[in-house]
mmCIF file of C-alpha atoms in Angstrom:
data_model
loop_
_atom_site.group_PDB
_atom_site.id
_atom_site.type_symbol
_atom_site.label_atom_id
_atom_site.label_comp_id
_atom_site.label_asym_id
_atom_site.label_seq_id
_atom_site.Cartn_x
_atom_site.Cartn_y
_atom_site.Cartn_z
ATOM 1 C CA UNK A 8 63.922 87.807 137.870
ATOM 2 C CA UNK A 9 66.508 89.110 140.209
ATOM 3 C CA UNK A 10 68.983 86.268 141.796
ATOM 4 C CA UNK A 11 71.905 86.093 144.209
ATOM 5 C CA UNK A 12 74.110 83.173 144.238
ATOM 6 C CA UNK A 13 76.577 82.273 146.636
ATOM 7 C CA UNK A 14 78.384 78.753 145.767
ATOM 8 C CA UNK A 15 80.497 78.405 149.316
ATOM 9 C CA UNK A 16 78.118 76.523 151.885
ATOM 10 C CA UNK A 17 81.208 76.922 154.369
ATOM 11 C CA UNK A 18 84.849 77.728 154.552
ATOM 12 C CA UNK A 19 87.232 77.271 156.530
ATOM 13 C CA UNK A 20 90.395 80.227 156.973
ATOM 14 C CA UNK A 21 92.840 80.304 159.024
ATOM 15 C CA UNK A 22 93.493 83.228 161.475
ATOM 16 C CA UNK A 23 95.287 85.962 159.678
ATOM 17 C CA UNK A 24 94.627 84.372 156.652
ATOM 18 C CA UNK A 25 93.088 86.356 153.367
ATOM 19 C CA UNK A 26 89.377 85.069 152.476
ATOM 20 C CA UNK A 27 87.542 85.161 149.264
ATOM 21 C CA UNK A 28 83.745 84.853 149.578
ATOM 22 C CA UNK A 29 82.020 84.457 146.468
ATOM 23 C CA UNK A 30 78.739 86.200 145.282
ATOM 24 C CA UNK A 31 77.286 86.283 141.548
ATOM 25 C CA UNK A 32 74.070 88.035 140.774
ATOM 26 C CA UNK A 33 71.680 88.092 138.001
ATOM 27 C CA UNK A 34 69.860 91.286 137.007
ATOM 28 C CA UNK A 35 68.631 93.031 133.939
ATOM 29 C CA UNK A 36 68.369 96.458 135.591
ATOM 30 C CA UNK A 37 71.184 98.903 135.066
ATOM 31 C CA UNK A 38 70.599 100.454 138.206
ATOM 32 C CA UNK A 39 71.287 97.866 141.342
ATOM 33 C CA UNK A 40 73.065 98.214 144.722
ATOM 34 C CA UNK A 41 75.570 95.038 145.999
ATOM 35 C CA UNK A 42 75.955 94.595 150.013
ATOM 36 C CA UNK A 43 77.550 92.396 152.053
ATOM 37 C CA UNK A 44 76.135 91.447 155.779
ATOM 38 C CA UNK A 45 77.653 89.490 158.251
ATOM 39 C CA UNK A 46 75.564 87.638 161.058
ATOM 40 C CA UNK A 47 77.168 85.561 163.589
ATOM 41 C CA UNK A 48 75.672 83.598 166.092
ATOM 42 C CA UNK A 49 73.921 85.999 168.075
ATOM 43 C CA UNK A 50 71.773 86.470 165.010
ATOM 44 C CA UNK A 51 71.755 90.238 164.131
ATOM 45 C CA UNK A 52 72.570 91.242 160.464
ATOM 46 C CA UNK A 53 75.839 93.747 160.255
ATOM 47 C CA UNK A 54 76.125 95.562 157.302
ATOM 48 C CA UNK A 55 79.767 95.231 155.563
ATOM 49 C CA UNK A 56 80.434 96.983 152.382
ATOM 50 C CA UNK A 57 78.249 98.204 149.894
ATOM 51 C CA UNK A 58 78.825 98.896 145.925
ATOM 52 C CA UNK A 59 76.828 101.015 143.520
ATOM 53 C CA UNK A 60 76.237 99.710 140.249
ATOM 54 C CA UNK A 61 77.941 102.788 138.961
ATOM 55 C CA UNK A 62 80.422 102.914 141.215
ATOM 56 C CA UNK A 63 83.779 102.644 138.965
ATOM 57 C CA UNK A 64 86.179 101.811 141.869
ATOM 58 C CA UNK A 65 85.861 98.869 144.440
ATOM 59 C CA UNK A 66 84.606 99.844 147.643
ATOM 60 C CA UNK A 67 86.681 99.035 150.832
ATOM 61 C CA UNK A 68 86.072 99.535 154.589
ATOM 62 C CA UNK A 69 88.642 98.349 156.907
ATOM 63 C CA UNK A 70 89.765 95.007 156.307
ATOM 64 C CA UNK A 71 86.691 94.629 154.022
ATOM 65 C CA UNK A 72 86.838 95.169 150.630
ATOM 66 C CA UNK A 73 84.347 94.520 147.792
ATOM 67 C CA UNK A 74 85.659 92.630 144.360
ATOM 68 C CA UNK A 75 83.272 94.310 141.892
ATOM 69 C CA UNK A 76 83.524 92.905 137.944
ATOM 70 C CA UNK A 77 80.106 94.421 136.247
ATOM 71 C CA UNK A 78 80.443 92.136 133.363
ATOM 72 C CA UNK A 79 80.689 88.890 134.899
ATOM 73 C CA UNK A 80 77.758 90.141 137.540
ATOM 74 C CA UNK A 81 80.418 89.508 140.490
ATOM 75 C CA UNK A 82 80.789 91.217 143.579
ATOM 76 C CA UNK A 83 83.186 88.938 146.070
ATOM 77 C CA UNK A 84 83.757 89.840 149.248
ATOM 78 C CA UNK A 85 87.502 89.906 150.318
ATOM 79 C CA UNK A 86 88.095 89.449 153.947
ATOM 80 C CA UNK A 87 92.228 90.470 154.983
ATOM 81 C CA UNK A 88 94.175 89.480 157.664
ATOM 82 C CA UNK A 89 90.858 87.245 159.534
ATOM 83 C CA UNK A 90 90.579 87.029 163.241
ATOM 84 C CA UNK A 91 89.298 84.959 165.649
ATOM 85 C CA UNK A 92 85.750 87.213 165.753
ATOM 86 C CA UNK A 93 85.090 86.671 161.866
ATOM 87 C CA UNK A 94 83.519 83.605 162.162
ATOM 88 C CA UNK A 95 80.205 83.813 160.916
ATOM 89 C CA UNK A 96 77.499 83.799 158.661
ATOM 90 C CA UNK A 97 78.214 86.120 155.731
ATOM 91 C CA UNK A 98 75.403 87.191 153.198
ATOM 92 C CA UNK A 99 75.975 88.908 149.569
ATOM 93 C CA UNK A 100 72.402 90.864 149.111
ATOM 94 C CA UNK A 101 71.427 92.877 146.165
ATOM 95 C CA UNK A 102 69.114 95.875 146.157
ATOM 96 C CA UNK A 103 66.934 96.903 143.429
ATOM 97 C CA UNK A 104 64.006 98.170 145.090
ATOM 98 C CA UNK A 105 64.228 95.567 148.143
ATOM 99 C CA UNK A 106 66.908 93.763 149.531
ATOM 100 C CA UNK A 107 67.344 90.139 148.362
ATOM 101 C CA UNK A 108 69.629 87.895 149.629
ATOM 102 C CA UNK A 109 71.728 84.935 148.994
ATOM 103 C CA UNK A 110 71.794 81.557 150.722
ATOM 104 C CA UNK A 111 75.103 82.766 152.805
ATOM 105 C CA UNK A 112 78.441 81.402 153.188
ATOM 106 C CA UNK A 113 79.497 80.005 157.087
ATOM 107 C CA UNK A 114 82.982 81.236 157.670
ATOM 108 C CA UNK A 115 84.941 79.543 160.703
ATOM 109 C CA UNK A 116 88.166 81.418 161.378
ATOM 110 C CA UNK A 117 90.705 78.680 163.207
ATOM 111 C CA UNK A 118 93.564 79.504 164.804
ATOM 112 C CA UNK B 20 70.795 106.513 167.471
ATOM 113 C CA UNK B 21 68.950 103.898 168.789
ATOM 114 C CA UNK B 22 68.644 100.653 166.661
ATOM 115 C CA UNK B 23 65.736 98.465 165.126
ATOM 116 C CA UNK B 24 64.296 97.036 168.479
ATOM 117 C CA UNK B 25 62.390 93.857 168.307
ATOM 118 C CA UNK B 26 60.570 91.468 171.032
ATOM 119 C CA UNK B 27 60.854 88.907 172.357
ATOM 120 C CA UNK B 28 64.057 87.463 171.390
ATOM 121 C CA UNK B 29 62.832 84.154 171.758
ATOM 122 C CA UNK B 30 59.353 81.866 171.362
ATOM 123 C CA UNK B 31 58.855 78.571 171.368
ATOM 124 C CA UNK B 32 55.064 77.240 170.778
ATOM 125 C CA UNK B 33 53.150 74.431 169.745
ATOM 126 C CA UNK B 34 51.926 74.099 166.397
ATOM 127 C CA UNK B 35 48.451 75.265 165.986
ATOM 128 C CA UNK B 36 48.545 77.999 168.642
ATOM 129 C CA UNK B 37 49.091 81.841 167.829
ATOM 130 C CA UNK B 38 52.353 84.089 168.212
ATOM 131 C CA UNK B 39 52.781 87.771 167.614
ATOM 132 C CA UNK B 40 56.503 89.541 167.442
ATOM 133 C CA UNK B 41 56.858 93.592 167.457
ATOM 134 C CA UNK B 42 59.241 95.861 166.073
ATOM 135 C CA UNK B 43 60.320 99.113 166.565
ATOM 136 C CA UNK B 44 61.821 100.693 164.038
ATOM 137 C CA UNK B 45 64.688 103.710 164.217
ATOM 138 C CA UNK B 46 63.390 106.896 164.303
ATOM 139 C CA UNK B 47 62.375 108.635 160.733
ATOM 140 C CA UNK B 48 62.422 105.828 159.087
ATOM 141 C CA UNK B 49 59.200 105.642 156.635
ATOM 142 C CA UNK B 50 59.703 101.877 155.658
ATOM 143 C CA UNK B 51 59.777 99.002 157.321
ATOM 144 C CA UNK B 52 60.398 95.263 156.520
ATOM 145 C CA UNK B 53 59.913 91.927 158.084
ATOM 146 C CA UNK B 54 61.852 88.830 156.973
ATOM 147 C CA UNK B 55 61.827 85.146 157.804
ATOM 148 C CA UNK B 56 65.070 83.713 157.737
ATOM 149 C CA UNK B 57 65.070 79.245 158.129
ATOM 150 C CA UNK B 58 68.069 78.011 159.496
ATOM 151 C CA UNK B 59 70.706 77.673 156.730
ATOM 152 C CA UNK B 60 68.861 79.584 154.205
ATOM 153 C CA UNK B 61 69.438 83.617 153.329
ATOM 154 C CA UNK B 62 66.463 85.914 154.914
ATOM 155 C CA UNK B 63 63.304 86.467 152.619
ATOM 156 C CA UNK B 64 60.840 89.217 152.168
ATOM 157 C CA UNK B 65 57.247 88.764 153.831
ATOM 158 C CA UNK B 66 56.296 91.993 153.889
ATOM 159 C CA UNK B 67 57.282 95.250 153.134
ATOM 160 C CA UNK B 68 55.356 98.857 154.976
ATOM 161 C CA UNK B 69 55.445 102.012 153.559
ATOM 162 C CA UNK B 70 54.319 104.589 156.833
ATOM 163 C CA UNK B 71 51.333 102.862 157.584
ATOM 164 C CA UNK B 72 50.397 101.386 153.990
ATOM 165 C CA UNK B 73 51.649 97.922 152.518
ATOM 166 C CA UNK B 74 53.887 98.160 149.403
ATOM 167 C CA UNK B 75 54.562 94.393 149.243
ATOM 168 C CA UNK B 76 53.370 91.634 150.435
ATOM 169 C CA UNK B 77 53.917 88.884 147.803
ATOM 170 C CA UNK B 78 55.785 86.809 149.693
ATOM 171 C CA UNK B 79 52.995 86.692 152.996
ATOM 172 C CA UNK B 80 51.282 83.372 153.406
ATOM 173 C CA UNK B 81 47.797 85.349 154.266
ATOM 174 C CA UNK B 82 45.920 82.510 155.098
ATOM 175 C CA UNK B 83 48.146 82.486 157.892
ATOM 176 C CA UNK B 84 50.086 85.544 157.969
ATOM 177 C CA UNK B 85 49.381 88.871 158.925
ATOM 178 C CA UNK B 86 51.115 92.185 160.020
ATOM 179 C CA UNK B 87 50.081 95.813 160.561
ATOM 180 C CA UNK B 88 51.542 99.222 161.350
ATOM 181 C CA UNK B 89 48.854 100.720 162.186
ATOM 182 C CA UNK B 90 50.627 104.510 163.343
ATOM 183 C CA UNK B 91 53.480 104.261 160.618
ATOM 184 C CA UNK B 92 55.698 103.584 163.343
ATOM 185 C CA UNK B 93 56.295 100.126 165.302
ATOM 186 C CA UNK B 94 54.966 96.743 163.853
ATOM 187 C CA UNK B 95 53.195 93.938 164.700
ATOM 188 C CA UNK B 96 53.750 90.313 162.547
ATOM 189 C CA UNK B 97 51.090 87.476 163.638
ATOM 190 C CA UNK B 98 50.638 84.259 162.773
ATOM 191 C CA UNK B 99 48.313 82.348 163.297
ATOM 192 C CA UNK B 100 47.981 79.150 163.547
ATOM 193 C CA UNK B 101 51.609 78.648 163.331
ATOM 194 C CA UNK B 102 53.160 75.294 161.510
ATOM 195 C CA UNK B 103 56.526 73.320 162.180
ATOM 196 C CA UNK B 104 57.885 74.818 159.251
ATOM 197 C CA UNK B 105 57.099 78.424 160.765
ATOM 198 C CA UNK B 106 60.492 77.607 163.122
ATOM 199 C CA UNK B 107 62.733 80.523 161.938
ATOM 200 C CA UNK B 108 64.086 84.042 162.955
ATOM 201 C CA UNK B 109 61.782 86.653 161.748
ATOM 202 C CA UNK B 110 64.319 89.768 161.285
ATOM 203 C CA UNK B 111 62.619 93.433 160.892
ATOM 204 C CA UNK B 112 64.419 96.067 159.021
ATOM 205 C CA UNK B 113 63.697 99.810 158.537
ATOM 206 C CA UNK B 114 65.360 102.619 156.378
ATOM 207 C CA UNK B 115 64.463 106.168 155.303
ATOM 208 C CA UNK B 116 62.559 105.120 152.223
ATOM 209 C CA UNK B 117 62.186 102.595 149.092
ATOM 210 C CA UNK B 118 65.170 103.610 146.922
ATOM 211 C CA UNK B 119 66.866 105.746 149.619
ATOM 212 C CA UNK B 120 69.258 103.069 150.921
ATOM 213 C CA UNK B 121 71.960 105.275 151.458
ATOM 214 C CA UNK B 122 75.281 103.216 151.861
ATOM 215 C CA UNK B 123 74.135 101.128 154.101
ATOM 216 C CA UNK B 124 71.172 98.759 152.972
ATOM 217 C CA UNK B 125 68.615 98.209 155.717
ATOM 218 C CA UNK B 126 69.149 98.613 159.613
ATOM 219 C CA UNK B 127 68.244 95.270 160.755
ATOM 220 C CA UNK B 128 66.985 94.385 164.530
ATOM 221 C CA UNK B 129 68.635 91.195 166.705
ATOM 222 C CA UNK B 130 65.409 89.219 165.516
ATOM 223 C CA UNK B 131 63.199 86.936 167.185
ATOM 224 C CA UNK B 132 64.085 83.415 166.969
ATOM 225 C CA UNK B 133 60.378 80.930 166.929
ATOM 226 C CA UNK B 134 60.359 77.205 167.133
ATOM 227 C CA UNK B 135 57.330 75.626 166.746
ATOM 228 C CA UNK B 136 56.910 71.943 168.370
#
């Protein structure tokens, strides 16, 4: 069966700071899709980054960008330069027909 | 384009009585999920709608449970008679179709946060 693990209950980073979020992911199926949500507070789920299974390079958006090693079954989630407004709730999900998700990592950006 | 609506934002109720959220999905968008998300935990699957059929609902405690769509457009998840451990935020999603995720994974709505006392 499919699984998403995320080890970091909660980090702290401080502002401007470079973050590593951790996500590994167990799958047999070639064929998969890797996302990253963020939900703060408010509760609403905002979608991140996203990385095909094929996809040879690492996907980035913005200050987002996606740490993808197929082998090891690892997509991290690198946050740059954070800010005050990162603080959050961030979820690595996996798609393989639905959208599973891990158990989330709290972020709390400090200044 | 407008987003994934959903109402209310907010419920409390006592355990044993009956709640009902809605959710109004964006525009064209043939499936439509709802997922119950406990406080500290990552949001699971409860049921998933193809238009106005059911593709999955392994995850749906039936006995108490239930949801329908009946026009392949908005939704309607019940439950009733709701327990303390029902307290979560019950998140609907929509997207184009199962496999068609585009870039982007599901469209989510702002959720509807229950607590059950």
């Amino acid at each position: 069966a499919q699984k998403i693990t995320q080890t970091q209950p909660g980090m702290f980073v401080q502002e401007k700071e470079a973050v590593t979020l951790d996500c590994t992911y167990d799958t047999s199926d070639q064929s998969y899709g890797l996302f990253w949500y963020k939900q703060p507070s408010s509760g609403e789920m905002i979608f991140l980054i996203y990385q095909g299974s094929y996809d040879e390079q690492n996907a980035t958006e913005g200050r987002y960008s996606l740490n993808f090693q197929k082998a090891r079954k690892s997509a991290n989630l690198v946050i740059s330069a954070s800010q005050l407004g990162d603080s959050a709730m961030y979820f690595c999900a996996m798609m393989w027909g639905k959208l599973q998700f891990g158990a989330g990592t709290q972020v709390v950006v400090t200044p | 384009e407008a987003g994934v609506a959903q109402s209310p934002r907010y419920k409390i109720i006592e355990k044993r009585q009956s709640v009902a959220f809605w959710c109004n999905p964006i525009s064209g968008h043939a499936t439509l999920y709802w997922y119950q998300q406990i406080l500290g935990q990552g949001p699971k699957l409860l049921i998933q709608f193809q238009n106005n059929g059911v593709v999955d609902d392994s995850q749906l405690p039936k006995d108490r449970f239930s949801a329908e769509r009946l026009k392949g457009v908005d939704s309607t998840l019940k439950i009733q008679p709701a327990k303390l451990e029902d307290s979560a935020v019950y998140l609907c999603a929509s997207s184009l179709a199962p496999g068609q995720w585009g870039n982007y994974g599901y469209t989510f709505g702002s959720g509807t946060r229950l607590t059950v006392v």
